Structures are given as structure tokens and as C-alpha cells.
Amino acid sequence: MKNASKDWSLIENGIDLENIEKNGNRFLIGNGYIGLRGVLEEYGKDQLVACTLNGLYDKSGDQWREPVNAPNAFNLEIRVNGKQLETTPGEILEHTQSLDLSRAIHSRRTTYRLASSETLTLEIDRFLSADNIHLGVMSCRIQTTTECELEVRTKIASDIWDINGPHLRDFTPNGQGTCQCLQSLTIEKGIPVSVASDIAASSDWEIETESSQSAHVLRLTSEADKSYSIYKYISIYSGEDTPDPTSRAMNTASQARDLGYEQIRSAHEAVWSERWSRSDVVIKGDEESQFALRYSIYHLLIAAPTKNGLSIPARGLSGQVYKGAIFWDTEIFMLPFFNHTQPELARRLVDYRFHTLDGARRKAADYGYRGAFYAWESQETGDDACTYFNVTDVITGRPMRTYFRDKQIHISADVAIAIWRHYEQSGEIEILTEGGAEVILECARFFYSYSNYKPDRERYELHDVVGPDEYHERVNNNAFTNAMARYTAQIAIKVSELLQRQQPAEWSRLAQKLSLGNELQSFKELAEKLYQPEPEPETLIIEQFDGYHRLEDNRPESLKERLIKPNEYWGGGNGIATTTKVLKQADVVLMLHLFSSEYPDEVKLANWEYYEPRTEHGSSLSPCVYALLAAELGKTEWAYRYFKRTATIDLTGKSKQYVGDLYIGGTHPAANGGAWMAAILGFAGLRVGAQFVELRPNLPAQWESLQFRFCRKGQWFHVQISPDQIEVISEAGNDDEVPFILDGEHMSCAPGKTIRRQKEETISA
Ligand code: IFM
């Protein structure tokens, strides 16, 4: 296996059929447009083969709308002397599957038992080009220990996994020379999807094309111990990419064949090398954390789109779970990583919300509100894909009404605040003038129209909402939601002031387009008078929502004993958590992280300690939040425990697989982003503010040092933290000096300079 190093490669030896589903996620490759599950080439739909396309959705009959899985051109079968090789433990002498994180290349090496003591060894490397998102390549080498008649058949297989499919119809094969193409149409909108493949192989092979099957069949008589190579070039386009996807896909595959494997791989590797140079985090002294964090970063990078109008679905590109939809996961849990290390990719994610603003407007209007109410589960148009009955009651078999879609209004604040934070970090006013300001104002408008003014209390309140803790639906004054809505109103004012000052023409165009009139006054009022649940004077606890304290106090472990069936949903009308204080996921604690500067440490500590034992972590979004706040509070052992839980989620595959009868397996990019946040915003204590940058580290005892880079307003910094020193190198740039606070000490750092803070003293070089 080439370049398989333990720091950078996930390796599994031996074949265990029980691991097929898990490995589909663990060995996933992707390029932001296509995700290919970590299945073996000979697998079919029963082994959950999926080549998921980002941003192309389809609805089949009255089933849930979900992303389209393209036909699988990475398929390959081998026959030896007329007999097909079987991937079963009995037929296999050795098997290794690996994923090289540094280059996003999936490899397998399998030695099959042939008759008597003879063997055949198959090695395949495959990748989805990061340089051309419509291209994938597979290189295959076969060697036998004896002379045999070999037949390799590789087709564009329509035998693929769908959860709510099928999504493709009218399959039309097409061939020209050695290039094969399978064109099809999506069921709902008739959008063409074309998958093409071309082949190159050494002259020993006799190549036949079977156009009716979109297949290449290669035959030869092998010599003992001689290696034979085949390269397959695969291209995918849909009618959303180009008016003529078949020609584009065929041209791309054929041109790739002409360029050759090495050249395509080098271009792909160059992109990955650049990505890692920005995003890698080096942890010394703790190999397990190092690998888990790199693995988390890998998953963020393979899911991030480089194409406009796309974002990162909650299960990345690992399949169709959660309808391939975009949730708040992207804005709150993934965007910080991209803002700090991949500003261009961050911009794509932000742009997605500009692109779907009209959908958010439609949703608000549908519910009788003004402004933009973003979809809880957003697909290509921004209309809500979240169903009213999202879960089935496993006891009665009846659909359960859930209110995620209707009441999880914090989504509009998640979007608005994420845009503002992206603006603050990048310093690019275009983010506001090219759509960001409009989104923020529309979100503030939505919250104003949603709020209730209580004249006797002289305050606005937000009633009938669902906060991040989805086990308690339709509550009033969820502290998190109120804080987010209030901040949305505040930034709407800030945006208006900024644009009036710096871009007056743009501001008047926008104010006119939105018919703002004197609504800014309403936003000001909301910002000032929206009720914010305060820490209680005695305990410092912030009540999660009105009446939370009246609920039965319980703990997740003992509550679990009330389950009648293991997969029961804990929330909804009759869920075991509904009447108790047990919460699904970080709620108040997330608010304290997001608005950290507004609360003293005593309040953060009291709430962390209060809510932590009551949190079930029934969402993969939860542990990282507890890690973040624990790290900030110097509860480093707790922070480490939660960091490890977050960072290893996709390695161990130990995550919830079902809610009710709903399959929710797949990768967890929000947790992956959470792992990065826990390491950098938590353990390194990095805060990139509008006026200064702060580092207040609390490294886990195991970590000898932590190194990473981050970008602020186009200027890159390199940070190295060890228990006795913080060092910041400002890389060459044309920015002014940046004020830093290193462990409480104020300093500033000019481009090309280094600043250090040692335990006892501060040195400038
Ligand atoms: O966005 C989350 C939500 O907070 C909890 N349920 C799963 C969603 C997708 O990850």
C-alpha cells in the first residue's frame, strides 16, 4: 500500500462482512460535489454502494426528497478461468483497506485464493479529483502466481443504494470509441444525469466495450508474477451543471484518459497539499488525538463544495440520510473551521444561504411571518424538506408530529450570525453587499414579526419555539433562541450603520429593495427589549426555558430504564424525556459558548455543572459544546473526554443509528467541526475578535504541544503552544499590526514578526 503512514492513514486489515455499513462511512472519499462510500468495487446496492451528488435532489412518488445517487462507475468484477472471484472471508487470504487522509485516496489490496495454492492479488487506488470535481479515477493492478485466463468487467452500475428511491429513470447507454456513458433522468424533474467512463490499459489486455451495459471487458492470459494495470477515468455531470451533460462527461473522461493517471493524481494531490498546509493541526504527545483530529478535518474537507449554490449536508456526502439536507450544523459547527482555515470555502457556505433566501422568505410567508425563516432542512431551493411527521413511534407504529420545521426558529439566527462572523473574520464587506446584509435584515425582520410584545412586562418574548434541545418542543423563551434572536437584531443594526457609513449607495438600494421604512427602529427595540433569561441570583443557573424548573428532575441513565423499546424517540408528545429535565443536546451551554464574553466564568461553570449530568448527548452536535466550555473553564480533563468523544465519532462508528425506525447513520461533519473547535477554540483558547485576537490555552495534560494556522482578514498566523510558551508568527502580508492577548498579556504582532509569551515573561522578536 503506497504512502500508508499511521499518522495519515486509516487502515483495516482482514475482511469482516459485519463492517460493510460502517466502512462505507469510515472510508468515504469526496470532493465537495461527489461522495463515494468506502465500499469495495465488487459491491452492489445491498452493501450500500452510493455515489452521492451534492445539491442534486429528487423525489420519488410520495417518499422523502433526497439527493441523487449516481450510477456507480467504480464497479469492477474479476473472473479467473471463467469463475468469478468472491469477496468472502473463505476466499480471501489477505485484505487491507485504507484511506490516505493526506491525499484523499482510497486503496485496497486483496489476495484471493485460487485453485490449489495459487493466488491472485488485486490492488486498487481511487480518488475523486479535488482539481476537477466532475472527475474520478481508479487505478487497478492485478497479479497472479500462475498463468490464468483473466477477465475484468467494469461497468457503470445502476445497482445502487437509495433510501427513498429509485431516483433515476430512462437509462440510455451511449458509447464512442472506448468511452462509455450512461445517461438517465431524475424521476421528479427529469434532470439528466450522465456518468461516463474511459479506460486505458497496457497492451497485454484485449479491451472490449459492451455499450448496452456501459461496460468495459478486459481479457488476457496472465503470466505468473507479472502485474497488469488498468486505469479507469470517470466523469459525472448533471443538467444542473451544463446543458449537455453527456458530451461534457464523455469529453472529460476521454481527456482525462489522454492526460493520464499520474498527471491527474498530481493535480489532485496539489490541491490537497495546499488544503492541509492551511488546515492541519499538529498535536505532539497524543497520537490518538492527532489522528482523530486529522480524520475529522479530512471529513470536513471532502464535503466542502467548491461550486456555488452548495453547502455541506448534515451527513456530509456519505449518502441520503437526513435527506441530504443542510441544517444549522453547517453554520454553527462547521463554519468556524472554514472561517479560520479555508476562507474561500467558507464563502461558498455563506453564499448558499444567499442563494436560498427566497425559499426562506416563502417559508416565513407560509407561516404568516415577515422576512426570512430558513428551512430547518434545506435543499437546493431553500424550501423546507423537513416533514411534519419526522419520526415514527416504534411502539404504536404511528407517525409522530414533530415541530422541528415549524418551531426551530433559531435557524434564522444561526444563519444571520454566521454571516456576520464570517464578515468579521474575513473583513470583506462584499459579504454584506453581495447578499449578507439582505439575509441579516430579513432574519431580523422575521424575529420581529415572530415576537410578542408583553405590555405589562414591557418586553418582547418568543413563544412556542423549539431550542437546540429537541426533546422539549413548543416552549416559551428558550434562553438560547432569545439570545440568538436578540443578537440578530443587534447585528441588523450594525450592518445598517456600517453600510450607511461605508457603502451609502448600496445601503439605499437595499433599503429600497426591502421597503425597510422605519423598521430599523423595530429591530432596535427588539435588540433592547427582547427578554433574556438571566442567571438566577442564588444558583447562577439560567433556566433553559419558561417552566423548565418545574419538570421532573432525572438523569439520562436512569430515564433510559423507562424505555419500552430501544429505539424509542425520547421527545415528542409521549417521549420519556418530554416531562423531565433531561435534554437531548447542549442548549444553554451552547449559548454560553457563543456569547462567552457576556457571561462571567462563575455563571458558565454553574450552568456547565448543572446541565452536563442532565444531557443525553442524543445528538452528535452536543459533546463538542461541553468540551468547548469545559476547556474555557480549565476543566481540561472533562474537555478532553468530550473532545475524544467528538473527534472519534466517525472512526469508531459508535453513533446512534436509529431514531424510531428512521436510519440516521452516516458521517457527522458537525461533530468533525466540533472536534476542530474543541481543539482550537477550546484547548488553544483562540478568539478572533473584530479588534483583537486572544489565545488563552488550556492544553490537555497529554499534549506536549499544539500547532496550527489561522487566517484573519487575509493575514495568516502560525501558532505553536506548549505548556510553557505561546508563540505566534504573523506570516508575511500587508496588514497592519494586529493586537493580541496572549494568556492575559496585551501585545501586538506585525506581519513577518513573531511574538511569544512564556509562563513568566513576554518576549517580542
Ligand atoms: O441539526 C441536528 C439537530 O440539532 C439534532 N438532530 C440532528 C440534526 C442534524 O445533525
Coordinates of C-alpha atoms in Angstrom, one line a residue, residues 483-727:
A483 CA -30.1 35.3 22.8
M484 CA -29.7 34.4 19.1
A485 CA -32.7 36.4 18.0
R486 CA -31.6 39.4 20.1
Y487 CA -28.1 39.3 18.6
T488 CA -29.6 39.0 15.1
A489 CA -31.5 42.3 15.7
Q490 CA -28.3 43.8 17.0
I491 CA -26.2 42.9 14.0
A492 CA -29.0 44.1 11.7
I493 CA -28.5 47.5 13.3
K494 CA -24.7 47.2 13.0
V495 CA -25.0 46.2 9.3
S496 CA -27.2 49.1 8.6
E497 CA -24.8 51.5 10.3
L498 CA -21.8 50.1 8.6
L499 CA -23.3 50.2 5.1
Q500 CA -24.7 53.7 5.6
R501 CA -21.2 54.8 6.6
Q502 CA -19.1 52.9 4.0
Q503 CA -21.5 52.0 1.2
P504 CA -24.3 54.6 1.2
A505 CA -25.4 53.9 -2.4
E506 CA -25.6 50.2 -1.7
W507 CA -27.5 50.8 1.5
S508 CA -30.1 52.9 -0.1
R509 CA -30.6 50.4 -2.9
L510 CA -31.1 47.6 -0.3
A511 CA -33.3 49.7 2.0
Q512 CA -35.5 50.4 -1.0
K513 CA -35.5 46.8 -2.2
L514 CA -36.6 45.6 1.2
S515 CA -39.0 48.6 1.7
L516 CA -37.4 48.9 5.1
G517 CA -39.1 52.2 6.0
N518 CA -38.5 52.7 9.7
E519 CA -38.2 49.0 10.6
L520 CA -34.7 49.6 11.9
Q521 CA -36.4 51.2 14.8
S522 CA -38.3 48.0 15.4
F523 CA -35.1 46.0 15.3
K524 CA -33.6 48.4 17.8
E525 CA -36.5 47.9 20.1
L526 CA -36.2 44.1 19.8
A527 CA -32.5 44.2 20.5
E528 CA -33.1 46.3 23.6
K529 CA -36.3 44.7 24.9
L530 CA -36.2 41.1 24.0
Y531 CA -36.4 39.2 27.2
Q532 CA -33.2 37.3 28.1
P533 CA -33.5 34.7 30.9
E534 CA -30.8 35.7 33.4
P535 CA -28.8 33.6 35.8
E536 CA -30.8 33.0 39.0
P537 CA -29.2 35.0 41.8
E538 CA -28.7 32.1 44.2
T539 CA -27.7 29.3 41.9
L540 CA -26.5 31.2 38.8
I541 CA -28.4 28.7 36.7
I542 CA -30.1 30.0 33.5
E543 CA -33.4 28.3 33.1
Q544 CA -33.4 26.7 29.7
F545 CA -37.0 27.9 29.0
D546 CA -40.0 29.1 31.0
G547 CA -41.1 26.3 33.3
Y548 CA -38.1 24.0 32.8
H549 CA -37.5 24.0 36.6
R550 CA -41.0 22.6 37.1
L551 CA -40.1 19.4 35.2
E552 CA -39.2 16.2 36.9
D553 CA -35.5 16.0 37.7
N554 CA -33.8 13.0 36.3
R555 CA -30.7 11.7 34.6
P556 CA -30.4 10.1 31.2
E557 CA -29.1 6.7 32.5
S558 CA -32.0 6.2 34.9
L559 CA -34.5 7.6 32.5
K560 CA -33.4 5.0 30.0
E561 CA -34.9 2.3 32.2
R562 CA -38.4 3.6 31.2
L563 CA -37.9 2.7 27.5
I564 CA -40.2 0.1 26.2
K565 CA -38.2 -0.4 23.0
P566 CA -34.6 0.5 22.5
N567 CA -35.1 2.9 19.5
E568 CA -37.9 4.9 21.0
Y569 CA -37.7 8.6 20.3
W570 CA -37.2 10.4 23.7
G571 CA -39.0 13.6 22.7
G572 CA -42.4 14.3 21.0
G573 CA -45.7 14.0 22.8
N574 CA -45.0 10.9 24.8
G575 CA -41.2 10.6 24.9
I576 CA -39.6 9.6 28.1
A577 CA -37.6 12.9 28.3
T578 CA -40.5 15.3 27.5
T579 CA -41.8 15.6 31.0
T580 CA -38.3 15.7 32.6
K581 CA -35.3 17.9 32.7
V582 CA -33.2 15.6 30.6
L583 CA -32.1 17.4 27.5
K584 CA -31.1 16.0 24.1
Q585 CA -28.2 18.2 23.4
A586 CA -26.3 21.3 24.6
D587 CA -28.6 24.3 24.8
V588 CA -27.9 26.8 27.5
V589 CA -24.3 25.7 27.4
L590 CA -24.1 26.4 23.7
M591 CA -25.4 29.9 24.3
L592 CA -22.7 30.4 26.9
H593 CA -20.1 29.4 24.4
L594 CA -21.4 31.5 21.6
F595 CA -21.8 34.6 23.9
S596 CA -18.9 33.7 26.1
S597 CA -17.8 37.3 26.6
E598 CA -21.2 38.3 28.1
Y599 CA -21.1 35.9 31.0
P600 CA -18.6 35.6 33.9
D601 CA -16.9 32.3 34.5
E602 CA -18.9 31.5 37.6
V603 CA -22.1 31.5 35.5
K604 CA -20.5 29.3 32.9
L605 CA -19.3 26.9 35.4
A606 CA -22.6 26.7 37.4
N607 CA -24.5 26.0 34.2
W608 CA -22.0 23.5 32.8
E609 CA -22.2 21.6 36.0
Y610 CA -25.9 21.8 36.2
Y611 CA -26.7 20.8 32.6
E612 CA -24.0 18.3 32.0
P613 CA -25.4 15.4 34.0
R614 CA -28.8 16.1 32.5
T615 CA -27.7 16.0 28.9
E616 CA -28.2 12.8 27.0
H617 CA -26.0 13.8 24.0
G618 CA -28.6 12.3 21.8
S619 CA -27.2 14.4 19.0
S620 CA -23.6 14.3 17.7
L621 CA -23.7 18.1 18.0
S622 CA -23.6 18.0 21.8
P623 CA -20.3 16.6 23.2
C624 CA -18.1 19.2 21.4
V625 CA -20.1 22.1 23.1
Y626 CA -19.4 20.6 26.5
A627 CA -15.7 20.2 25.5
L628 CA -15.5 23.8 24.4
L629 CA -16.9 25.3 27.5
A630 CA -15.0 22.9 29.8
A631 CA -11.7 23.8 28.1
E632 CA -12.5 27.5 28.5
L633 CA -13.2 26.9 32.2
G634 CA -10.0 25.0 32.7
K635 CA -11.9 21.7 33.3
T636 CA -9.4 20.2 31.0
E637 CA -10.0 16.5 31.8
W638 CA -13.7 16.9 31.1
A639 CA -12.9 18.8 28.0
Y640 CA -10.5 16.1 26.8
R641 CA -13.1 13.4 27.4
Y642 CA -15.7 15.2 25.4
F643 CA -13.2 16.2 22.7
K644 CA -12.2 12.5 22.2
R645 CA -15.9 11.5 22.0
T646 CA -16.5 14.1 19.3
A647 CA -13.3 13.5 17.3
T648 CA -13.6 9.7 17.2
I649 CA -17.3 9.6 16.2
D650 CA -16.7 8.6 12.6
L651 CA -13.7 6.4 13.4
T652 CA -15.5 4.1 15.9
G653 CA -18.8 4.3 14.1
K654 CA -20.4 4.3 17.5
S655 CA -23.2 6.8 17.0
K656 CA -26.9 6.5 17.1
Q657 CA -28.1 4.5 14.1
Y658 CA -31.8 4.9 14.5
V659 CA -34.4 7.3 15.9
G660 CA -37.7 5.5 15.9
D661 CA -37.4 3.5 12.7
L662 CA -35.5 6.2 11.0
Y663 CA -32.0 5.3 9.9
I664 CA -29.6 8.2 10.8
G665 CA -26.2 6.5 10.1
G666 CA -23.5 8.2 8.1
T667 CA -20.7 10.7 8.7
H668 CA -21.0 13.6 11.2
P669 CA -19.4 16.7 9.8
A670 CA -20.8 18.9 12.6
A671 CA -19.0 16.7 15.1
N672 CA -15.9 16.9 12.9
G673 CA -16.2 20.7 13.0
G674 CA -16.8 20.4 16.7
A675 CA -13.6 18.5 17.2
W676 CA -11.6 21.3 15.5
M677 CA -13.5 23.9 17.6
A678 CA -12.7 22.0 20.8
A679 CA -9.0 21.8 19.9
I680 CA -8.5 25.3 18.7
L681 CA -11.2 27.5 20.2
G682 CA -11.3 25.3 23.3
F683 CA -7.8 24.0 24.2
A684 CA -5.9 26.7 22.4
G685 CA -8.4 29.3 23.6
L686 CA -8.4 31.2 20.3
R687 CA -10.8 34.1 19.9
V688 CA -10.6 36.1 16.7
G689 CA -12.4 39.3 17.6
A690 CA -13.0 42.3 15.4
Q691 CA -10.5 44.3 17.4
F692 CA -8.0 41.7 18.7
V693 CA -7.0 38.1 18.8
E694 CA -6.8 36.2 22.0
L695 CA -5.1 33.0 22.9
R696 CA -5.8 31.6 26.4
P697 CA -4.7 27.9 26.2
N698 CA -5.6 25.1 28.5
L699 CA -3.9 22.1 26.9
P700 CA -4.8 18.5 28.0
A701 CA -2.0 17.0 30.2
Q702 CA -1.1 14.5 27.4
W703 CA -0.4 17.2 24.8
E704 CA 3.2 18.3 24.6
S705 CA 2.4 20.9 22.0
L706 CA -0.3 22.1 19.6
Q707 CA 0.4 23.8 16.3
F708 CA -2.0 25.3 13.8
R709 CA -2.6 28.1 11.3
F710 CA -5.5 30.5 11.0
C711 CA -6.5 33.4 8.8
R712 CA -7.8 36.8 9.9
K713 CA -8.7 39.4 7.4
G714 CA -6.5 37.8 4.8
Q715 CA -3.5 37.6 7.1
W716 CA -2.2 34.2 8.1
F717 CA -0.8 33.3 11.5
H718 CA 1.0 30.3 12.7
V719 CA 0.6 29.3 16.3
Q720 CA 2.6 27.0 18.5
I721 CA 1.5 26.3 22.0
S722 CA 3.3 24.2 24.6
P723 CA 2.7 24.1 28.3
D724 CA 5.3 26.8 29.0
Q725 CA 5.0 29.0 25.9
I726 CA 2.7 30.5 23.3
E727 CA 4.3 31.6 20.0

